[in-house]
Every structure is written in structure tokens, then in C-alpha cells.
mmCIF file with all atom_site columns, C-alpha atoms in Angstrom:
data_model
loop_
_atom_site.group_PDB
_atom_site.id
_atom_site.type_symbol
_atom_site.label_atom_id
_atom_site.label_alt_id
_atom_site.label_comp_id
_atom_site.label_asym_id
_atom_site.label_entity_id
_atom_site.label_seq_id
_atom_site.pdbx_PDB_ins_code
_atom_site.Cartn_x
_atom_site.Cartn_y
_atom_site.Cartn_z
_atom_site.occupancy
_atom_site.B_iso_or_equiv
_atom_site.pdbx_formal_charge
_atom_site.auth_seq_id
_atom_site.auth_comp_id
_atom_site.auth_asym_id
_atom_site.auth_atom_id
_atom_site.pdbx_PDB_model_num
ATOM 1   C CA . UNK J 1 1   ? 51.815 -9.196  69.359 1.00 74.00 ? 1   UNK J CA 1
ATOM 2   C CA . UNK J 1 2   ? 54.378 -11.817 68.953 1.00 79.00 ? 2   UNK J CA 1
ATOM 3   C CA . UNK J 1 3   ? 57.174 -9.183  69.217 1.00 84.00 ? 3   UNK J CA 1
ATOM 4   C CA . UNK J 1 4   ? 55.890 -8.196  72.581 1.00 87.00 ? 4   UNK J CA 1
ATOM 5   C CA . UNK J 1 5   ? 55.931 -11.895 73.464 1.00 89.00 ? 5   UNK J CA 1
ATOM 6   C CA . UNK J 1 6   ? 59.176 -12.405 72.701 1.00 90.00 ? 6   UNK J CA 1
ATOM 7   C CA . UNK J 1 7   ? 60.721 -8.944  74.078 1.00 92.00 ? 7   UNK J CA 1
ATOM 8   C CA . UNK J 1 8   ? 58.711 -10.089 77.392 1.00 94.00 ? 8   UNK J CA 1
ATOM 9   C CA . UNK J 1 9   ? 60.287 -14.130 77.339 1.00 95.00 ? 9   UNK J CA 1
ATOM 10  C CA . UNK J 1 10  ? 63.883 -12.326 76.669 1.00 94.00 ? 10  UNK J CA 1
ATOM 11  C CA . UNK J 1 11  ? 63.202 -9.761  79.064 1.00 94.00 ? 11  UNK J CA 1
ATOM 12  C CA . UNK J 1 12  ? 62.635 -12.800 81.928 1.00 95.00 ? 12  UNK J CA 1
ATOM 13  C CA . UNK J 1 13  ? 65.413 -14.356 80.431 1.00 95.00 ? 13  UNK J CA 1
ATOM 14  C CA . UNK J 1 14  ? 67.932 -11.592 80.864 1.00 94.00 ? 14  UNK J CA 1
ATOM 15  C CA . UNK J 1 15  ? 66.673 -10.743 83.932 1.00 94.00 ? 15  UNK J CA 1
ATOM 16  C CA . UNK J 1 16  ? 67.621 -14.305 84.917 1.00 94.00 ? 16  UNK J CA 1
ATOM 17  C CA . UNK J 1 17  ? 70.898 -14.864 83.229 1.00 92.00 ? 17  UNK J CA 1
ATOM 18  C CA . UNK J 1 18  ? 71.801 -10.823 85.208 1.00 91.00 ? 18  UNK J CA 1
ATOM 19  C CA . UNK J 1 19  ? 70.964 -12.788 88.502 1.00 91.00 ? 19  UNK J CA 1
ATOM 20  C CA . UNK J 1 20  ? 73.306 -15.027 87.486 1.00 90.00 ? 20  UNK J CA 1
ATOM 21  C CA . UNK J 1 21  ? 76.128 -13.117 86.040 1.00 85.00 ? 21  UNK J CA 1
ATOM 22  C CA . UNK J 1 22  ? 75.981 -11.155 89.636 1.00 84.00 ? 22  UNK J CA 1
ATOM 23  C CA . UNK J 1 23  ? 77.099 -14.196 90.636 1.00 82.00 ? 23  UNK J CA 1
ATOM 24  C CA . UNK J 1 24  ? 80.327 -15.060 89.140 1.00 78.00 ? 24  UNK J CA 1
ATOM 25  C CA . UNK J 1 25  ? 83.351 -14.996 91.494 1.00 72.00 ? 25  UNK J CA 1
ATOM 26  C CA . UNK J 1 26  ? 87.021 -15.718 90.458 1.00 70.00 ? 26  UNK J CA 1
ATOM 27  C CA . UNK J 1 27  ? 89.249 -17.316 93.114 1.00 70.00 ? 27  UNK J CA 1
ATOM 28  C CA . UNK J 1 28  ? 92.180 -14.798 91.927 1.00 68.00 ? 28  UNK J CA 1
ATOM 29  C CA . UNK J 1 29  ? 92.437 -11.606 90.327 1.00 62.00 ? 29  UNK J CA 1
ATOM 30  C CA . UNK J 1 30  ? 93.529 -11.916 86.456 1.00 62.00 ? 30  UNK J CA 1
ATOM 31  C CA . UNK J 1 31  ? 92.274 -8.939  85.556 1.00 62.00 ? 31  UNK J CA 1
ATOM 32  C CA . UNK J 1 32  ? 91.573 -5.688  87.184 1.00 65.00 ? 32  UNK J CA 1
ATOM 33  C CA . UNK J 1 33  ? 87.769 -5.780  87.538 1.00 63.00 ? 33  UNK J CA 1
ATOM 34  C CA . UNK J 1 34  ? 87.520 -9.688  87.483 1.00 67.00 ? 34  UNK J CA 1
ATOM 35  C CA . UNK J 1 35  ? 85.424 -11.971 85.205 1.00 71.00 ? 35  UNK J CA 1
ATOM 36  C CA . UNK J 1 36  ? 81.257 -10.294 86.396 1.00 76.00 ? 36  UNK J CA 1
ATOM 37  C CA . UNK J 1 37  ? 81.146 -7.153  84.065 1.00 81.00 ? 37  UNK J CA 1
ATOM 38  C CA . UNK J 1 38  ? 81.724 -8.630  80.682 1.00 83.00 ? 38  UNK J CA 1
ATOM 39  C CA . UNK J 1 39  ? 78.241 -11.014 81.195 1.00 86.00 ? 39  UNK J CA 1
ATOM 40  C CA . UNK J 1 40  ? 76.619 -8.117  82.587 1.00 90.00 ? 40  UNK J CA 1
ATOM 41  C CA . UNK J 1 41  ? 77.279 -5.758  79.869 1.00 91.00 ? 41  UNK J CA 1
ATOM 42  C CA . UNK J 1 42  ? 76.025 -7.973  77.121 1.00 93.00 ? 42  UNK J CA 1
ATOM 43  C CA . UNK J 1 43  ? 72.844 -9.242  79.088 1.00 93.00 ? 43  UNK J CA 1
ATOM 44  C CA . UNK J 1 44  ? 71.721 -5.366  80.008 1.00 94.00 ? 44  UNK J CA 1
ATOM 45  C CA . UNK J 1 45  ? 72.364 -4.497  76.216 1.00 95.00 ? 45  UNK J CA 1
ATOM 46  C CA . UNK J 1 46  ? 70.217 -7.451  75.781 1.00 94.00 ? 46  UNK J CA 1
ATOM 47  C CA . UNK J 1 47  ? 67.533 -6.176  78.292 1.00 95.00 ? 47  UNK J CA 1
ATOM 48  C CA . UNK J 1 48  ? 67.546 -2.829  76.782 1.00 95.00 ? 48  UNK J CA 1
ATOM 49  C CA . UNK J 1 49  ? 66.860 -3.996  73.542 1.00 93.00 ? 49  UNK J CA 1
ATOM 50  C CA . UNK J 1 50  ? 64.209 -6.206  74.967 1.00 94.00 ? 50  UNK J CA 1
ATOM 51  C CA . UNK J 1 51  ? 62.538 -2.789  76.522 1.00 94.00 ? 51  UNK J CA 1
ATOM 52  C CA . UNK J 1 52  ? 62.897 -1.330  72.916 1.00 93.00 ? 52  UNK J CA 1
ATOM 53  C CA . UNK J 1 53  ? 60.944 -4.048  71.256 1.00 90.00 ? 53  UNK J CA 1
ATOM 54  C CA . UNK J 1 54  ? 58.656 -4.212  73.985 1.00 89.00 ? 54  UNK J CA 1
ATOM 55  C CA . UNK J 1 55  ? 57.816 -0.461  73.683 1.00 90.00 ? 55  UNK J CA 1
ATOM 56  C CA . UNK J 1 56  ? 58.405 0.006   69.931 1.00 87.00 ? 56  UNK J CA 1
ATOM 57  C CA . UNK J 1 57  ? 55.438 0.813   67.712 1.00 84.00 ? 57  UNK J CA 1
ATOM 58  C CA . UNK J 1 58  ? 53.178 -2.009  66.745 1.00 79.00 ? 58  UNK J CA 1
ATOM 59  C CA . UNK J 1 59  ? 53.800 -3.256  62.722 1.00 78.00 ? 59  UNK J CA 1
ATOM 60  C CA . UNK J 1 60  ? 52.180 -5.645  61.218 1.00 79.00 ? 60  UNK J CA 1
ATOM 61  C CA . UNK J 1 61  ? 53.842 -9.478  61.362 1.00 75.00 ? 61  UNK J CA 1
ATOM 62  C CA . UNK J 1 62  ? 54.638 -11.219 58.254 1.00 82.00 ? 62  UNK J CA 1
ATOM 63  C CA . UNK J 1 63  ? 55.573 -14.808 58.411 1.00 82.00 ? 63  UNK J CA 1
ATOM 64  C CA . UNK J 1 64  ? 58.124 -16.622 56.275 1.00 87.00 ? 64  UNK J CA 1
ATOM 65  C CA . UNK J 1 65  ? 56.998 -18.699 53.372 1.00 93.00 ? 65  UNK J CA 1
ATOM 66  C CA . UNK J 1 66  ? 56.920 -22.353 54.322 1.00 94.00 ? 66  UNK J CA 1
ATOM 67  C CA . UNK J 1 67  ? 59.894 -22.281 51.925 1.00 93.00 ? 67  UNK J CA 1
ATOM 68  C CA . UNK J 1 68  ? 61.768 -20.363 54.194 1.00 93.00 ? 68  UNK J CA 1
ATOM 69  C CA . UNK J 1 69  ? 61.026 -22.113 57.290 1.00 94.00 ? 69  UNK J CA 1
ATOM 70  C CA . UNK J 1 70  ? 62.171 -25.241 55.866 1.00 95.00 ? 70  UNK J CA 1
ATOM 71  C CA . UNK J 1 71  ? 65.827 -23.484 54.870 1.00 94.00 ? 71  UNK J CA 1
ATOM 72  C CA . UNK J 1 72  ? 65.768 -22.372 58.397 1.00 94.00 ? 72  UNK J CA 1
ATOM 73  C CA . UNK J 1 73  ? 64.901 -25.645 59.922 1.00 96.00 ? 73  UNK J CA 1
ATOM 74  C CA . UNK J 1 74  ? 67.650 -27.340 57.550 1.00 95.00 ? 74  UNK J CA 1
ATOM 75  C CA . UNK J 1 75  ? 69.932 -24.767 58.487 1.00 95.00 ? 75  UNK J CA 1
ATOM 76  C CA . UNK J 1 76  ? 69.274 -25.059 62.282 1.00 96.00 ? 76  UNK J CA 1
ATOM 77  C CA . UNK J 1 77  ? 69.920 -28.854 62.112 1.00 95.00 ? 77  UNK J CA 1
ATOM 78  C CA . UNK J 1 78  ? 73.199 -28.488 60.570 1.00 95.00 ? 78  UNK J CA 1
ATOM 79  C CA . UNK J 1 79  ? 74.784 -27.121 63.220 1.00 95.00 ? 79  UNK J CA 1
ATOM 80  C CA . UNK J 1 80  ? 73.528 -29.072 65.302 1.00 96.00 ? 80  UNK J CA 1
ATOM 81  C CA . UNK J 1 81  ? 75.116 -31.628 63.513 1.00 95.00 ? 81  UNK J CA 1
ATOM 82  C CA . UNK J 1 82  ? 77.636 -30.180 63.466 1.00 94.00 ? 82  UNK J CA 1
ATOM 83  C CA . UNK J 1 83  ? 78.262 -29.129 67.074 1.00 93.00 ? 83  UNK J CA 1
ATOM 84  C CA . UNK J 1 84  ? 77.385 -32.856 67.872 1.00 93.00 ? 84  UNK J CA 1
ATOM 85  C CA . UNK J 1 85  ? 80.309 -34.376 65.214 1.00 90.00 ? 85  UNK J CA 1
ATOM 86  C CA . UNK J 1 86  ? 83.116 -31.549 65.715 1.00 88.00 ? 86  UNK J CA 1
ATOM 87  C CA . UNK J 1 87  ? 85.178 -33.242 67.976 1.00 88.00 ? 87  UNK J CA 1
ATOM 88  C CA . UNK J 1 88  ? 84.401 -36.796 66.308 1.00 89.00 ? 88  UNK J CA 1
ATOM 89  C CA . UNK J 1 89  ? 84.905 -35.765 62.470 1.00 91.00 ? 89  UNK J CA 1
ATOM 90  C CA . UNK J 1 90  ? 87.507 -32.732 63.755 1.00 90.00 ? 90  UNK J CA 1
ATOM 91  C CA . UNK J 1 91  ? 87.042 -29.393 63.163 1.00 91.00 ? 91  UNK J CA 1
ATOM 92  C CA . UNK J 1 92  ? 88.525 -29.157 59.243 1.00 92.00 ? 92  UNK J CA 1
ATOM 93  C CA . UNK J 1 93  ? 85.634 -32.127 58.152 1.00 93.00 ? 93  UNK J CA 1
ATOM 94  C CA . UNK J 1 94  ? 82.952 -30.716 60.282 1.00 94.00 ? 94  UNK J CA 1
ATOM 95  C CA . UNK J 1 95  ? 83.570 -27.224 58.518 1.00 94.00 ? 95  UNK J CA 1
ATOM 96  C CA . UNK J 1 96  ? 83.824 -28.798 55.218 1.00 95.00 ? 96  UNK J CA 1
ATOM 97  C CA . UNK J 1 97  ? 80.312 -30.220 55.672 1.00 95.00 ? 97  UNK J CA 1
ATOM 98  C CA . UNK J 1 98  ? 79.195 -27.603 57.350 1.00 96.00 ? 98  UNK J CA 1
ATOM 99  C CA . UNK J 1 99  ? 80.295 -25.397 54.675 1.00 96.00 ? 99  UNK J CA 1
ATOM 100 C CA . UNK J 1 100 ? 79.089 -27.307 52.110 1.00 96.00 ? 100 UNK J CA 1
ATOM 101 C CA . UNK J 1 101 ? 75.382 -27.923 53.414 1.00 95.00 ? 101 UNK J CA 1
ATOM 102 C CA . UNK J 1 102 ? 74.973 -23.939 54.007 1.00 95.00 ? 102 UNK J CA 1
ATOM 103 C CA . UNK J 1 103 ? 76.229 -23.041 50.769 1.00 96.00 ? 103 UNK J CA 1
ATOM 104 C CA . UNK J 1 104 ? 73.745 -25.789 49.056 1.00 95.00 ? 104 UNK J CA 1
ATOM 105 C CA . UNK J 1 105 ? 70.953 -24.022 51.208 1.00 93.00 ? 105 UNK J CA 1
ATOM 106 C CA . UNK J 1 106 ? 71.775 -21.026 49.712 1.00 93.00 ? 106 UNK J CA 1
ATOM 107 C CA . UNK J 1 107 ? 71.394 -22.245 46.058 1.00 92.00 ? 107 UNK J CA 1
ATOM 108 C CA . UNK J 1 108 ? 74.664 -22.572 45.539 1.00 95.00 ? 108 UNK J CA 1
ATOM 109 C CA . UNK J 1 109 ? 76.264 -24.616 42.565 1.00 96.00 ? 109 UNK J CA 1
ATOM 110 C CA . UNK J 1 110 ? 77.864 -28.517 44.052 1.00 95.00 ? 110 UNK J CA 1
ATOM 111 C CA . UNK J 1 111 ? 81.010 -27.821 42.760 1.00 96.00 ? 111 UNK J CA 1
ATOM 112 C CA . UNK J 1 112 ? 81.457 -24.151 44.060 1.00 96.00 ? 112 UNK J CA 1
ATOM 113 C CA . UNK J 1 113 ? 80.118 -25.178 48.089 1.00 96.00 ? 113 UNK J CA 1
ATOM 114 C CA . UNK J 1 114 ? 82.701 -28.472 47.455 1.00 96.00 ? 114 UNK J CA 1
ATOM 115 C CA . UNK J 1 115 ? 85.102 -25.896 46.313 1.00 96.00 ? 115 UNK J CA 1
ATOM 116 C CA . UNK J 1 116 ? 84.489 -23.077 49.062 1.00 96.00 ? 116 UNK J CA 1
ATOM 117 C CA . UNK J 1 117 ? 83.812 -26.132 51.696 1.00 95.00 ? 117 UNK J CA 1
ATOM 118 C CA . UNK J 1 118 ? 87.408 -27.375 51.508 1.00 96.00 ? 118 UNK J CA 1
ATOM 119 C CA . UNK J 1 119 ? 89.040 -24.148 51.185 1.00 96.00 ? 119 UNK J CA 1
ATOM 120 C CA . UNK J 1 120 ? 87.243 -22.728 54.912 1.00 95.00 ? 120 UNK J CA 1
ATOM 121 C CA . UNK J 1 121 ? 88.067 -26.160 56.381 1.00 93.00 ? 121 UNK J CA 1
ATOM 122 C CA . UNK J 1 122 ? 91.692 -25.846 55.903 1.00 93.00 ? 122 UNK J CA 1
ATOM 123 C CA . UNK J 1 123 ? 92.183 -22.786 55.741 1.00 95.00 ? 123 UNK J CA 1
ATOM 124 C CA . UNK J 1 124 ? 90.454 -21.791 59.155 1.00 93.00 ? 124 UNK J CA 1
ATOM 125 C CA . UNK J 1 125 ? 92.268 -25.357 60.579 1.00 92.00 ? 125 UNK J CA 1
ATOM 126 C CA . UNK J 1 126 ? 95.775 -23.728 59.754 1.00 91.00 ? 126 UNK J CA 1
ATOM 127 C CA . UNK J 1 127 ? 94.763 -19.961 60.645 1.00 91.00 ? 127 UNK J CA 1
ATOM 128 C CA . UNK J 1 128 ? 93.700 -20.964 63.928 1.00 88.00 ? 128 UNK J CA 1
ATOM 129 C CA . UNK J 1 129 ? 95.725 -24.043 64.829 1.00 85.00 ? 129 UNK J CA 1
ATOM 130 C CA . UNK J 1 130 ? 99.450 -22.401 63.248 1.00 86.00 ? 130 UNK J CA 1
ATOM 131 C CA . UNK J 1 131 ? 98.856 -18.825 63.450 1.00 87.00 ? 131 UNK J CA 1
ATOM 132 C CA . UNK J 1 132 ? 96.473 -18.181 66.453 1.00 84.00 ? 132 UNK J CA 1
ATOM 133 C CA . UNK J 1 133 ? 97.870 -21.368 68.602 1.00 82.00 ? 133 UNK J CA 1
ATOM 134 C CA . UNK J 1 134 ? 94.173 -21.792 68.993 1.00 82.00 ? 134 UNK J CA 1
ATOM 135 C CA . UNK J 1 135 ? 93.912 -26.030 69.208 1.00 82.00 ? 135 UNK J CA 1
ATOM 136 C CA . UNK J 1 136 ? 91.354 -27.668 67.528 1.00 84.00 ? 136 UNK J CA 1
ATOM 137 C CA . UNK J 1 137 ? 90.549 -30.844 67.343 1.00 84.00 ? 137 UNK J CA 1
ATOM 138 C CA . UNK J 1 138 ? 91.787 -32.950 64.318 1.00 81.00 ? 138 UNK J CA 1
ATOM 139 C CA . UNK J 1 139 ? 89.170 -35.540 64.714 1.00 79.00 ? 139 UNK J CA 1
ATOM 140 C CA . UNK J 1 140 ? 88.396 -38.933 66.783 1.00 78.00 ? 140 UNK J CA 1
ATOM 141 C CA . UNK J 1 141 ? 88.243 -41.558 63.294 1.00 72.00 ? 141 UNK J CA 1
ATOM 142 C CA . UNK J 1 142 ? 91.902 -40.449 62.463 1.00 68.00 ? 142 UNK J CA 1
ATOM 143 C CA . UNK J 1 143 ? 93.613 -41.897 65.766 1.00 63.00 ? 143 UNK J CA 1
#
């Protein structure tokens, strides 16, 4: 039952987010069929899976352990946290932490998520910032 819930909550919400994606206008042309079909795509592959799990056989529902839900919970705060600090703590820090607090929620030795923490943090800083000319934010505390 609580797959037909949510296929029926996501199938409100696409149908919303389509109304809105009908929506979008560009002022110029920058591309040959303008900026509405990408959003639309994605939202009617979203409605059609919606329809799948709406009409899909019933199976029985098995909750996580309250083990699980915790990790999740944990998991979902982090980047939150992180989102909310990115721009403050810049984007190589944030990852770090980031990095580190995932790895450490998936049982992973201190010195290994330090390790792999610092190594995605400046690794993905330089990859995107030198090679991609993608510009991220080196942090607020370091001006």
C-alpha cells in the first residue's frame, strides 16, 4: 500500500512540476528547440515510472531496521550540512567532511575516510576548478 501512496504523491507531483515545465520560455534562442523539453523529458519518465509502481503487482513491504533508519537519517543531515556550509567552508572542506562522515557511516576505518576525504576534496577542487573551468567556491573563513 505504501508504494501506491507514493507512486500516487509523485504522480501529483509530476503532474505539477509538467505544468510547470510547459511553462518555461527563453527570451532568445540558444539552442534549437529552447530550454522546455529537457524538464519535460525527465518529469514524464518520472510519471511513467510513477504509473509502473502504481500498477505493478502488490509485494509485501519490509521496513528498514531502526539501524538503518538512523544511517539514513545521519546521512540525510550531512548534506544538509553540507549544502548549508559549501559556500562558507568552500567546496574542498565541505567535501572533505562530507567525505569523511559518509565513509564513517559506512563502517569505514578513521584513517582510511581521513585518507579518501582529503584526496576527493582536492582532487575534485582541481578537476573541476583547472580542468573543467567549472568555479567553485574556495570558502568564506579564508578571505
Amino acid at each position: 500500500m505504501s508504494d501506491r501512496i507514493f507512486a500516487v504523491v509523485w504522480l501529483v507531483l509530476c503532474g505539477i512540476g509538467l505544468t510547470i515545465g510547459w511553462g518555461i520560455h527563453s527570451e532568445y534562442s540558444y539552442e534549437p528547440l529552447g530550454p522546455r523539453p529537457f524538464p519535460i523529458a525527465i518529469i514524464s519518465l518520472m510519471a511513467l515510472c510513477s504509473l509502473l509502481l502504481l500498477f505493478k503487482k502488490p509485494e509485501p513491504t519490509q521496513w528498514p531496521t531502526a539501524q538503518v533508519l538512523r544511517r539514513l537519517l545521519l546521512l540525510i543531515t550531512s548534506l544538509v550540512v553540507y549544502a548549508w556550509t559549501f559556500e562558507w567552508l568552500g567546496f574542498p572542506l565541505a567535501t572533505t567532511l562530507l567525505t569523511i562522515s559518509v565513509a564513517l557511516l559506512f563502517n569505514a576505518k578513521l584513517p582510511a575516510a581521513i585518507i579518501s576525504g582529503v584526496f576527493l576534496g582536492v582532487s575534485l577542487f582541481f578537476a573541476f576548478d583547472r580542468l573543467l573551468d567549472v568555479t567553485l567556491p574556495l570558502g568564506n573563513w579564508l578571505k
